[in-house]
Tab-separated table of C-alpha atoms in Angstrom:
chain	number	residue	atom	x	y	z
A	9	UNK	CA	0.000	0.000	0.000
A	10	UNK	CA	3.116	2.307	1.077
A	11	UNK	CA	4.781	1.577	-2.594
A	12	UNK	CA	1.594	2.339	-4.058
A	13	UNK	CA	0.857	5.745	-2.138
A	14	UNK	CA	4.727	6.618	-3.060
A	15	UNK	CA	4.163	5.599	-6.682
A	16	UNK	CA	1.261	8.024	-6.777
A	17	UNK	CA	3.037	11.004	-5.277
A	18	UNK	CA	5.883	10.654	-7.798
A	19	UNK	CA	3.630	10.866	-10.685
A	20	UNK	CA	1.628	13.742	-10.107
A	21	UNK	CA	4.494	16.444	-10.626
A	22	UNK	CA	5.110	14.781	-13.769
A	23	UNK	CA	1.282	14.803	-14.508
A	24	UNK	CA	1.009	18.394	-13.080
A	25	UNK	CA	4.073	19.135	-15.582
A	26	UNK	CA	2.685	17.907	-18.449
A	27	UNK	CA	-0.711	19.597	-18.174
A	28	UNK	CA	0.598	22.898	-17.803
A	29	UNK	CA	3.088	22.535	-20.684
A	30	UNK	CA	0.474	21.803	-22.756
A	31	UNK	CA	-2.037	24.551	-21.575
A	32	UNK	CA	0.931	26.657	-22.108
A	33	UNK	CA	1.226	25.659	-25.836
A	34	UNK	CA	-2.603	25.635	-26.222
A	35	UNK	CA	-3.356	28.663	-25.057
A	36	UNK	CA	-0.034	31.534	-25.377
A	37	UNK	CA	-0.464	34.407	-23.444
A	38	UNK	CA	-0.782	37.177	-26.426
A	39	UNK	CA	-0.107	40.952	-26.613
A	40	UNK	CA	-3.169	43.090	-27.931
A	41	UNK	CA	-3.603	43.239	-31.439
A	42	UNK	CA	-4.190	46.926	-30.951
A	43	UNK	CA	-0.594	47.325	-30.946
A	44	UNK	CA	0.110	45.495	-34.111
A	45	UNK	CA	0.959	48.849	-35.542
A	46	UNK	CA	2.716	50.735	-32.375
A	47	UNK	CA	6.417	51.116	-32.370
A	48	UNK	CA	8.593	53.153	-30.511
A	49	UNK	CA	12.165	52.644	-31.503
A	50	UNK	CA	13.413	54.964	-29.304
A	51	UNK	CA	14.036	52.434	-27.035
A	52	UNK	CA	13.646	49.461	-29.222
A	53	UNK	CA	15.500	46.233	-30.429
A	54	UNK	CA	18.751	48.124	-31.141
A	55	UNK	CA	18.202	49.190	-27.453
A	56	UNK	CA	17.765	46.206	-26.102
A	57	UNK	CA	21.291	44.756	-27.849
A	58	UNK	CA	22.670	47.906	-26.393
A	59	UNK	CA	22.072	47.164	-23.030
A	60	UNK	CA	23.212	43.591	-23.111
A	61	UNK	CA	26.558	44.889	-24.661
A	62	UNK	CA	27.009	47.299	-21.556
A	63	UNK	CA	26.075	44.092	-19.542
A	64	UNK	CA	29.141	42.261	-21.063
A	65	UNK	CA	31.480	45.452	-20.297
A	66	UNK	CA	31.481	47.541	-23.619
A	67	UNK	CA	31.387	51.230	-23.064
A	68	UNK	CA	27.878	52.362	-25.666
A	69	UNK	CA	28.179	56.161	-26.859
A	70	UNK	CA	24.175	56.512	-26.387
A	71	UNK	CA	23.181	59.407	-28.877
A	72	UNK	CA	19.265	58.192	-29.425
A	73	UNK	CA	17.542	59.675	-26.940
A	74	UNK	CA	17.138	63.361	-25.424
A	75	UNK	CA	17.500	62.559	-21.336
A	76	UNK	CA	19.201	65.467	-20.757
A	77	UNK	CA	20.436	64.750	-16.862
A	78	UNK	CA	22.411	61.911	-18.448
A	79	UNK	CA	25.036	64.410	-20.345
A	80	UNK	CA	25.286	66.321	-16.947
A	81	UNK	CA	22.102	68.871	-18.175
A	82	UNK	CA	21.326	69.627	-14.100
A	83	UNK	CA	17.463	70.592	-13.572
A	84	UNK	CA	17.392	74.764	-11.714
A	85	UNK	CA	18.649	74.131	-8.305
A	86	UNK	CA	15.596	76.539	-7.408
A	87	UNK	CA	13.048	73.761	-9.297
A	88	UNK	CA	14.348	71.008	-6.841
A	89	UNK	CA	14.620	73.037	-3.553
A	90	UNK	CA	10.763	73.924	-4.520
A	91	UNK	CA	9.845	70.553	-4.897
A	92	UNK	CA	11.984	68.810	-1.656
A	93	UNK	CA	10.282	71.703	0.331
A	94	UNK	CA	6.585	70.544	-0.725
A	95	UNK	CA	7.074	66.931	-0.406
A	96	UNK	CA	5.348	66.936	2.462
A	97	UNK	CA	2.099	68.344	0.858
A	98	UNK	CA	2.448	65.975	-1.734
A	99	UNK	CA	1.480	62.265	-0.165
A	100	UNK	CA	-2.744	62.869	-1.481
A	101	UNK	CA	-3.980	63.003	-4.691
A	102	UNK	CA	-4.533	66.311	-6.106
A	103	UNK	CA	-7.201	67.470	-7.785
A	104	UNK	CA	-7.622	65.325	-11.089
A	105	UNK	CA	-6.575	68.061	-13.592
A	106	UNK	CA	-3.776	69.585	-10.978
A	107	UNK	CA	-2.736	71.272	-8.349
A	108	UNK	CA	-3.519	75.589	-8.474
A	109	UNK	CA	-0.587	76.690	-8.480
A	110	UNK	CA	0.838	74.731	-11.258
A	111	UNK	CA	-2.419	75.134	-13.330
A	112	UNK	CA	-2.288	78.787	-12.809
A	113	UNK	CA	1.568	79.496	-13.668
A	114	UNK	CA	0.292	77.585	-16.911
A	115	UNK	CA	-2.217	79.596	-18.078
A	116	UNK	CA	-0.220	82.862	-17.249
A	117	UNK	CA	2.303	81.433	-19.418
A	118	UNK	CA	-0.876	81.090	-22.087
A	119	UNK	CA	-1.367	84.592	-21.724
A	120	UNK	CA	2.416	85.411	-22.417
A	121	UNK	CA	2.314	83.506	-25.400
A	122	UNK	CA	-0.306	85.404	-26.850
A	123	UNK	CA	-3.369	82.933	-26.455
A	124	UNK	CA	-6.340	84.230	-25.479
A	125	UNK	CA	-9.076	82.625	-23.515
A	126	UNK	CA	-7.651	80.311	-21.758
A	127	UNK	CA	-8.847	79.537	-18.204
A	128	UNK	CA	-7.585	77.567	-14.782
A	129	UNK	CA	-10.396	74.607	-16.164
A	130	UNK	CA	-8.725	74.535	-19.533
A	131	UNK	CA	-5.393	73.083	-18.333
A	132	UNK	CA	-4.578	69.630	-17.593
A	133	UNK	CA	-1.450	68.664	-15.536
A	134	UNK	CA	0.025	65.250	-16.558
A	135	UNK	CA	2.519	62.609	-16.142
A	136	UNK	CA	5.043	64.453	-18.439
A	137	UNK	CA	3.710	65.525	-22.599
A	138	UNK	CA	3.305	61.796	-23.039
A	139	UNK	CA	0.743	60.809	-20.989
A	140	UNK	CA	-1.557	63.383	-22.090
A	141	UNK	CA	-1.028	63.002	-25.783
A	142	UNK	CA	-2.429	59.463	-24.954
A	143	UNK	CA	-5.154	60.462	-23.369
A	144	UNK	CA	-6.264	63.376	-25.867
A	145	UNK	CA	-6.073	60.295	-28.409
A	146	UNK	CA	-8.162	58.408	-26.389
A	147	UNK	CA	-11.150	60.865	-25.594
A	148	UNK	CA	-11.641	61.500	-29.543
A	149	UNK	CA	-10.792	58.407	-31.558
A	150	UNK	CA	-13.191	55.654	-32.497
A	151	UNK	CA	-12.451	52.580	-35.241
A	152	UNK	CA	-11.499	54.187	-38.570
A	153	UNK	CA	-10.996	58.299	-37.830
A	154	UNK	CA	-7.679	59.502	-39.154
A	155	UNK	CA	-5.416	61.915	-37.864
A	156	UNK	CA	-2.821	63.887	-39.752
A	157	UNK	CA	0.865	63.328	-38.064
A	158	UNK	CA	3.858	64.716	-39.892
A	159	UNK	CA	6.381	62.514	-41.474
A	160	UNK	CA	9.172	62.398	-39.669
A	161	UNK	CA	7.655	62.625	-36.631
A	162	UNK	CA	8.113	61.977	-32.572
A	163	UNK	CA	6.622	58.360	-33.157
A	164	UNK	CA	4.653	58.269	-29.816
A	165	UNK	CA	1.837	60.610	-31.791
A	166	UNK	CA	1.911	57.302	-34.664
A	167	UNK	CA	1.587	55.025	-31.461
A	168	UNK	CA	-1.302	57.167	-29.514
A	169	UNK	CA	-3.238	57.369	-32.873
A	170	UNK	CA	-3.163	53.464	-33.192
A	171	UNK	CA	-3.734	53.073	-30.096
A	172	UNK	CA	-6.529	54.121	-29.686
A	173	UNK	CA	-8.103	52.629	-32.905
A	174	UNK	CA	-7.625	55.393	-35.367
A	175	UNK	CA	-5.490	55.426	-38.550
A	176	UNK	CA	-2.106	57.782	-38.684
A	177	UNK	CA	-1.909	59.410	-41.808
A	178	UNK	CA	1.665	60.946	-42.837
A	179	UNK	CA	1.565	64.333	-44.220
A	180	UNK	CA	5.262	64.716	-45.891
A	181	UNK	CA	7.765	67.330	-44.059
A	182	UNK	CA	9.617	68.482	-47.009
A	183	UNK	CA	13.547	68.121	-46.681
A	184	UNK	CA	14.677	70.467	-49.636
A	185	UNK	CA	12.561	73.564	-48.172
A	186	UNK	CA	13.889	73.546	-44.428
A	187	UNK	CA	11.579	70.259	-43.177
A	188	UNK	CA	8.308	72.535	-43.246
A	189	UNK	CA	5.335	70.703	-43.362
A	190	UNK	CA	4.389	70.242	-47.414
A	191	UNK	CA	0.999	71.731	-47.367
A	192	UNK	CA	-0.172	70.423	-50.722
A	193	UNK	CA	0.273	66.649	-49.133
A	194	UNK	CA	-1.445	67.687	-45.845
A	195	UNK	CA	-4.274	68.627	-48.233
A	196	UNK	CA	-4.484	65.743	-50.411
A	197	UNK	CA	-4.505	63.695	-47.896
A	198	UNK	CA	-7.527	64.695	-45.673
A	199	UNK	CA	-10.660	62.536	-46.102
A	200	UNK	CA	-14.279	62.519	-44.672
A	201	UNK	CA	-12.413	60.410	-41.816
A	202	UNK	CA	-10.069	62.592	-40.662
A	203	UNK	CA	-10.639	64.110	-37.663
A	204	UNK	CA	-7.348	65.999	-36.660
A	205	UNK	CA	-4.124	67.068	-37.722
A	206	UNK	CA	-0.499	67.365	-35.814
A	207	UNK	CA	2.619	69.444	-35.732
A	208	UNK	CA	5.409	69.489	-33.320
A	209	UNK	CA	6.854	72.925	-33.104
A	210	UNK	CA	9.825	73.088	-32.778
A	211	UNK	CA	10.317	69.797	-34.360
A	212	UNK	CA	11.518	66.413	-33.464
A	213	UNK	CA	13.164	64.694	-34.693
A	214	UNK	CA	14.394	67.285	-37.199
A	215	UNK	CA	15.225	70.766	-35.158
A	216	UNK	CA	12.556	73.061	-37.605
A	217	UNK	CA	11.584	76.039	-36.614
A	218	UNK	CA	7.693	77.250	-38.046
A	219	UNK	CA	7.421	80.422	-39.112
A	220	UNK	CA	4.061	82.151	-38.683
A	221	UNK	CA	3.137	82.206	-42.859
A	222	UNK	CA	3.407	78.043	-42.518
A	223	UNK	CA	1.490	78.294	-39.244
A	224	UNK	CA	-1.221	80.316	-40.511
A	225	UNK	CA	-1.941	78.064	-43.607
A	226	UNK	CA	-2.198	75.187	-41.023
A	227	UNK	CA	-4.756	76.590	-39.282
A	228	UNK	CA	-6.670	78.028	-42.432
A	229	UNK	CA	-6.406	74.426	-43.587
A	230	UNK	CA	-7.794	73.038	-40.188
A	231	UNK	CA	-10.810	75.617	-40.619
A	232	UNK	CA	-11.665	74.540	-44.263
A	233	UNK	CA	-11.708	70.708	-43.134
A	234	UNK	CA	-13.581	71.487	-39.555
A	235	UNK	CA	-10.610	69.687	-37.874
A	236	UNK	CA	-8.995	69.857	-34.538
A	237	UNK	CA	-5.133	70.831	-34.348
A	238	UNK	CA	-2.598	69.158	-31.769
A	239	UNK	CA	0.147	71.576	-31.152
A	240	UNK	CA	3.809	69.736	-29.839
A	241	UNK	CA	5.474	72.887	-28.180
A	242	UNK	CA	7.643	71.361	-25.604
A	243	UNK	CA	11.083	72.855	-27.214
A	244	UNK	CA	9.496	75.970	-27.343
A	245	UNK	CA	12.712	77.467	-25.466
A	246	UNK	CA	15.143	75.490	-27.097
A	247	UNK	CA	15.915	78.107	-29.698
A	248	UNK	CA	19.121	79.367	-31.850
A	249	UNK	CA	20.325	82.257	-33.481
A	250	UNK	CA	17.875	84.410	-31.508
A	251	UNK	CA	15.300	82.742	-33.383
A	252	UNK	CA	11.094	83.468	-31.905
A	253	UNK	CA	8.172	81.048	-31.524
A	254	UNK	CA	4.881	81.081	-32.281
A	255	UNK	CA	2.053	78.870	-30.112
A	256	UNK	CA	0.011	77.682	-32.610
A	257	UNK	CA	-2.870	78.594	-29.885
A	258	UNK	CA	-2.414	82.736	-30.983
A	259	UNK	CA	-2.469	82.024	-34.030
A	260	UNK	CA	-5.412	79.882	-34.042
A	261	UNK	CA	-8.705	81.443	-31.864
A	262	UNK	CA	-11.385	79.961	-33.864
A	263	UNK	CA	-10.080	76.379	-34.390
A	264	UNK	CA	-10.363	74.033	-31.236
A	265	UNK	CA	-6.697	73.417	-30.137
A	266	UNK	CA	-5.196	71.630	-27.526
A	267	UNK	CA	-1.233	72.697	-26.465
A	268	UNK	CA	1.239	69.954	-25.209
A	269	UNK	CA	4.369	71.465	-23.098
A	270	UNK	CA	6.511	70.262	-20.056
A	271	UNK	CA	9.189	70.830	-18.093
A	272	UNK	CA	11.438	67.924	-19.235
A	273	UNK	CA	13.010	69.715	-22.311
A	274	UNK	CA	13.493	73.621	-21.605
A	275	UNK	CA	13.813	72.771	-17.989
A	276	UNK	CA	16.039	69.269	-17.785
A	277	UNK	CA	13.419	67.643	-15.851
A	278	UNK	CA	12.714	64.449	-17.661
A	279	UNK	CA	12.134	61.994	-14.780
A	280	UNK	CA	9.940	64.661	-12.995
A	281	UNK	CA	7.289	63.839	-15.376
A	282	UNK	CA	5.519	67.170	-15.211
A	283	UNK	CA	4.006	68.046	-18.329
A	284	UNK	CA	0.295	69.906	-19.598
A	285	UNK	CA	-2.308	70.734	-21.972
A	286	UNK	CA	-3.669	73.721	-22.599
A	287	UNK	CA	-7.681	73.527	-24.523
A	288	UNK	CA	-8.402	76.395	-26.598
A	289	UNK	CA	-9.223	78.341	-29.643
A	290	UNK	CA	-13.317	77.450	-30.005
A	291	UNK	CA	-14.091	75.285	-27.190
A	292	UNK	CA	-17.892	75.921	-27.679
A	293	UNK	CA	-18.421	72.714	-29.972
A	294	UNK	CA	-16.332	70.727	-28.065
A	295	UNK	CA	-18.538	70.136	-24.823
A	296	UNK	CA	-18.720	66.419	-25.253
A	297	UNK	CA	-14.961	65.940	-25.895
A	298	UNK	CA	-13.703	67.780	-22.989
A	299	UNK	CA	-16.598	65.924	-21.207
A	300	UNK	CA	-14.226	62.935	-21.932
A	301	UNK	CA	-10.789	64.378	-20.742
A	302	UNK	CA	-12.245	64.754	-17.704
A	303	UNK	CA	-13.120	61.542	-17.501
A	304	UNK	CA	-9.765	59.879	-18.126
A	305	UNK	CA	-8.064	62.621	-16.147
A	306	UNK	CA	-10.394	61.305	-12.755
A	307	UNK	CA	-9.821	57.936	-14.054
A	308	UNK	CA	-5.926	57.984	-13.732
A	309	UNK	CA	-7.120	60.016	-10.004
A	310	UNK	CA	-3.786	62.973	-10.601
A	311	UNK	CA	-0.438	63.241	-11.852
A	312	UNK	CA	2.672	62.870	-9.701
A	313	UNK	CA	2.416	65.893	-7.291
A	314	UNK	CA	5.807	66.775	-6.731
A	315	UNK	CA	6.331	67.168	-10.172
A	316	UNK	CA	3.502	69.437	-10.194
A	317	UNK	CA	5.361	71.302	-7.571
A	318	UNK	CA	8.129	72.525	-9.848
A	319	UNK	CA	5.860	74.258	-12.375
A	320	UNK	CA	4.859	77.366	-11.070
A	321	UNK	CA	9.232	77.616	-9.647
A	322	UNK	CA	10.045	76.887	-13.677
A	323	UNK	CA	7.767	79.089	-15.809
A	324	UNK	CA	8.327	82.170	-13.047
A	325	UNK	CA	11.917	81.543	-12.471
A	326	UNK	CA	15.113	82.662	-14.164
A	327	UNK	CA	14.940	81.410	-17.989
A	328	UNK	CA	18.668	79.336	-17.633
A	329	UNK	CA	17.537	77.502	-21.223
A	330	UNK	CA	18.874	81.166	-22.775
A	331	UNK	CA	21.987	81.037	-21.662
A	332	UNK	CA	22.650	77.072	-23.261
A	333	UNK	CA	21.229	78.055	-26.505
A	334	UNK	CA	22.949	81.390	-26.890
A	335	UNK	CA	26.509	82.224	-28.479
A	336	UNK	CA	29.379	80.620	-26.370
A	337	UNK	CA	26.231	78.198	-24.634
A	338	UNK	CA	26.852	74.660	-24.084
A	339	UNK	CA	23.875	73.616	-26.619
A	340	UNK	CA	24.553	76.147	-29.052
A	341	UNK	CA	28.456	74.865	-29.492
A	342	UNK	CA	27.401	71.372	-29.777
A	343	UNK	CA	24.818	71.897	-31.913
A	344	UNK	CA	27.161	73.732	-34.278
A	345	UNK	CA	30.262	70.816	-33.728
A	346	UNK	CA	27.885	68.123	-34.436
A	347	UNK	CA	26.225	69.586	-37.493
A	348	UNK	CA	30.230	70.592	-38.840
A	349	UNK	CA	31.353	67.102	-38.108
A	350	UNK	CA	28.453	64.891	-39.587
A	351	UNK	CA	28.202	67.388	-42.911
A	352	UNK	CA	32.137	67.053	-43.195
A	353	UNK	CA	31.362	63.134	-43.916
A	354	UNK	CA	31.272	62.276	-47.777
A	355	UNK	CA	27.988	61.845	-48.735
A	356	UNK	CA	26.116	62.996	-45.353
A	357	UNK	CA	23.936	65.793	-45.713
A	358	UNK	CA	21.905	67.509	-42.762
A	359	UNK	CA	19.672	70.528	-42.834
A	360	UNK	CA	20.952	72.636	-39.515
A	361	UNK	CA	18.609	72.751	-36.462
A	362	UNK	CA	17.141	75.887	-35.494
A	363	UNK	CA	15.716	74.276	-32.283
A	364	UNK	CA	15.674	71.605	-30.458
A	365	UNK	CA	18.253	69.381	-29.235
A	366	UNK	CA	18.186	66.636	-32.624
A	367	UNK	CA	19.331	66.554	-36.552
A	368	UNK	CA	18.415	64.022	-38.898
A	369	UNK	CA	21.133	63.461	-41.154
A	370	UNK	CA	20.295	61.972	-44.813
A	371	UNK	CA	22.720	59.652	-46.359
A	372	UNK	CA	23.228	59.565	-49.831
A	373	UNK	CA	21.125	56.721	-51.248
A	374	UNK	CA	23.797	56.357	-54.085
A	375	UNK	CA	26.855	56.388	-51.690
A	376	UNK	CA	24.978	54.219	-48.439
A	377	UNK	CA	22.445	51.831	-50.478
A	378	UNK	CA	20.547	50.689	-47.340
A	379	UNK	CA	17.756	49.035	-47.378
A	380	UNK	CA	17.199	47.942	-43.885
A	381	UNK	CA	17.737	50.958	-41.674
A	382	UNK	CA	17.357	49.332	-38.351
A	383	UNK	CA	19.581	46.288	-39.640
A	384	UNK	CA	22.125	49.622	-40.299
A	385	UNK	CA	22.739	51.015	-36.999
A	386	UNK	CA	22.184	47.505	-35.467
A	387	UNK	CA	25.592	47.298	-37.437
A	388	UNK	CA	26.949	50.533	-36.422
A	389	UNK	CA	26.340	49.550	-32.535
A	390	UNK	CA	28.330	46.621	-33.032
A	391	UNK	CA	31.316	47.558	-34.901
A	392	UNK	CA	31.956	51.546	-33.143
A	393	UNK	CA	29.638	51.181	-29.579
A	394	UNK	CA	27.465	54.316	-31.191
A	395	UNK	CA	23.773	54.160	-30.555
A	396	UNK	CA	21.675	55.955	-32.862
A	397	UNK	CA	18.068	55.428	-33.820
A	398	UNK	CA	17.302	55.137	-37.575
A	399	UNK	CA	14.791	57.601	-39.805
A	400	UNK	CA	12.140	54.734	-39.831
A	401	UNK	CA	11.832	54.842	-36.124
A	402	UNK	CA	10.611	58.384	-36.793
A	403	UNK	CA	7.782	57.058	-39.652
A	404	UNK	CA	10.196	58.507	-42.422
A	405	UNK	CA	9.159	56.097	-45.300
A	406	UNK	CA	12.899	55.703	-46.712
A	407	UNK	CA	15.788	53.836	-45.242
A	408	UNK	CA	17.939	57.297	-45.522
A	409	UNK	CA	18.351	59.031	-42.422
A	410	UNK	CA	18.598	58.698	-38.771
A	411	UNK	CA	18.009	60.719	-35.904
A	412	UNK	CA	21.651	62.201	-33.726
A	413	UNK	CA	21.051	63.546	-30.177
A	414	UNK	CA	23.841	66.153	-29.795
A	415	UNK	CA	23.614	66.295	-25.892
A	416	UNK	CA	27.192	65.021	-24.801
A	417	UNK	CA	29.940	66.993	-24.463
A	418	UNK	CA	32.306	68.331	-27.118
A	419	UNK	CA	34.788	65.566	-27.303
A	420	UNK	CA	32.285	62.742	-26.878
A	421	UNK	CA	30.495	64.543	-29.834
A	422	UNK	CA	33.685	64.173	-31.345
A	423	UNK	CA	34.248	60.716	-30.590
A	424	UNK	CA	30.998	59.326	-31.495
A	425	UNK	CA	30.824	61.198	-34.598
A	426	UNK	CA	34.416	60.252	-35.851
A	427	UNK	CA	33.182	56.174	-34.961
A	428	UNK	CA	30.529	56.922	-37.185
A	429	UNK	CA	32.742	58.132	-40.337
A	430	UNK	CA	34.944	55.520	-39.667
A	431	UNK	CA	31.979	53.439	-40.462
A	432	UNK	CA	30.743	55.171	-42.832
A	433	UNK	CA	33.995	55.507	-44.862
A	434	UNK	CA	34.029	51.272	-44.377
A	435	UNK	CA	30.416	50.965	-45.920
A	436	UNK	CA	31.571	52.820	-48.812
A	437	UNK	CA	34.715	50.303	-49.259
A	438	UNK	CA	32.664	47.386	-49.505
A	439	UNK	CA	30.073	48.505	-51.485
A	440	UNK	CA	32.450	50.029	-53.842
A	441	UNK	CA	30.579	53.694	-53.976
């Protein structure tokens, strides 16, 4: 009876075993199809290899992504005394759309900015510009509307559009003419399903400035179709040559349009996560829609509060963004070294950044024929330890440019960029161009 009892208690492990191997090949556990069409390459595959070279001991040059406090970019000293002092109002949840103070410095900034209208109920504090660009997808899309995104473009706008089950359609940012927005394609491509259109001003991945004549079309052409605009201003600071923006929301007072901006570009406070948007322009007709940002913002309860906490501190403080994009500022140099360097490679061409902290180089397609842009920098990781992210990751429909992040000091710019000629001039060796 003993043998038997032990005979049973060896077998059921094995019988347990076997049973869940096969419900585990009978039944995989599967990611939504709703993200069948999201990418964000930003921190993708290439990534990913990246980080299990640094595990094995290789130093990685990372120029892919704009984290300013890793190239020694220090958020105002003021902005973190501000927040350390209110931690200890800042255990409970806020209010859903923010705390006053932050939501007021906002819409004082609104009113600097030459947008009129705007009220304390208007703004919406969030878990940095990303959250919220998710969530103003959310409130408005249903299966099948299409929203206008620029080509190349930050790709989380692609991602939030898919997201939440509508269609991104790329209006073409035209290279030869500066990367402004190429009207005529914005045009043709509007249908009786599209229910938006995007910019990101200043632009990433691509450093353009708008000037008001391209603005002003925009919004004529967002009248004509009865469509909403979403304006991308967070580098709205991060400005060269003495060069001025323009909020699309001044320009803009009879068009419903909703503002993005944060803290963790002008201000170096990425991890803070302290971003908003701003509704205006003609908020009569949209009743029901902001009917359902409120809803999400109560759903997610608030954003972090001592993020919120360094807002009103940032936007009234002393403006230290001038002084790193003027003449003789850290940005402005490595801006300039970066864009001499990569233009001084044979066949690399690269329209100069007015903004921003990005370029987005083009490589000859006669002297680099590439036809798998991820598989290229993949390469380029492994032979020089330079991370880059490719032009695809950035919806840019040909396998001819990438995106460089010029954030590390002068002779790491130097470095990295000399890795990649070395490359470069090695590509051109073996394919004999």
């Amino acid at each position: 009876m003993k043998a038997v009892k032990n005979l049973e208690l060896a077998t059921v492990p094995k019988e347990s075993a076997a049973k869940a191997e096969a419900a585990a090949a009978a039944r995989p556990v599967r990611k939504s199809a709703k993200l069948a069409e999201v990418c964000y390459d930003i921190r993708g595959p290439v990534l990913t290899r990246a980080k299990q070279m640094e595990d094995e001991g290789h130093k990685i040059i990372k120029l892919n992504i704009g984290n300013l406090a890793s190239f020694g970019f220090d958020a105002p000293e003021e902005i973190q005394m501000d927040m350390i002092r209110n931690l200890p109002n800042s255990a409970g949840y806020s209010e859903s759309k923010g705390i006053f103070s932050a939501r007021k410095a906002v819409m004082h900034y609104t009113q600097q900015k030459g947008i009129k209208g705007v009220t304390i109920e208007d703004i919406y504090i969030g878990n940095g510009v990303s959250e919220l660009i998710v969530m103003a997808m959310n409130a408005l899309l249903d299966a099948g509307d299409e929203v206008l995104v620029p080509a190349p473009d930050y790709p989380l706008w692609t991602a939030a559009v898919s997201l939440s089950g509508g269609r991104p359609v790329h209006y073409v940012c035209d290279e030869s003419k500066g990367w402004m927005p190429d009207l005529d394609d914005m045009r043709a491509k509007i249908t009786c399903n599209t229910r938006a259109l995007v910019i990101i001003n200043p632009n990433n991945p691509t450093g353009a400035l708008y000037p008001d004549d391209v603005l002003k079309e925009i919004v004529e052409i967002a009248r004509e179709h009865d469509l909403i605009i979403y304006a991308d201003e967070v580098y709205d600071k991060v400005l060269y040559e003495g060069a001025k923006h323009t909020s699309m929301g001044a320009l803009s007072g009879d068009v419903l349009t909703i503002l993005f901006n944060g803290l963790s570009k002008n201000y170096r406070s990425c991890g803070y996560r302290a971003g908003w948007m701003v509704v205006c322009g003609d908020k009569r007709r949209a009743t029901d829609y902001i009917e359902g940002l409120n809803m999400l913002a109560s759903m997610r309860l608030c954003a972090n509060v001592p993020g919120q906490y360094a807002i009103q501190t940032a936007l009234g403080g002393y403006q230290s963004i001038d002084d790193l994009v003027a003449e003789g500022g850290r940005l402005r140099r490595q801006r300039d070294v970066a864009h001499q360097l990569i233009t001084a490679i044979p066949g690399v061409s690269c329209v100069k950044p007015q903004a921003a902290l990005y370029m987005f180089p083009r490589l000859d397609p006669k002297i680099y024929p590439i036809e798998d842009d991820q598989a290229f920098i993949a390469e380029l990781l492994e032979a020089e330890r330079v991370l880059l992210v490719q032009g695809s990751g950035f919806n840019w429909p040909e396998p001819d440019h990438f995106r460089l992040v010029f954030l590390p000091h002068e002779d790491d710019l130097r470095d990295a960029i000399g890795r990649l000629a070395r490359f470069l001039e090695g590509y051109r060796k073996r394919h004999g161009t």
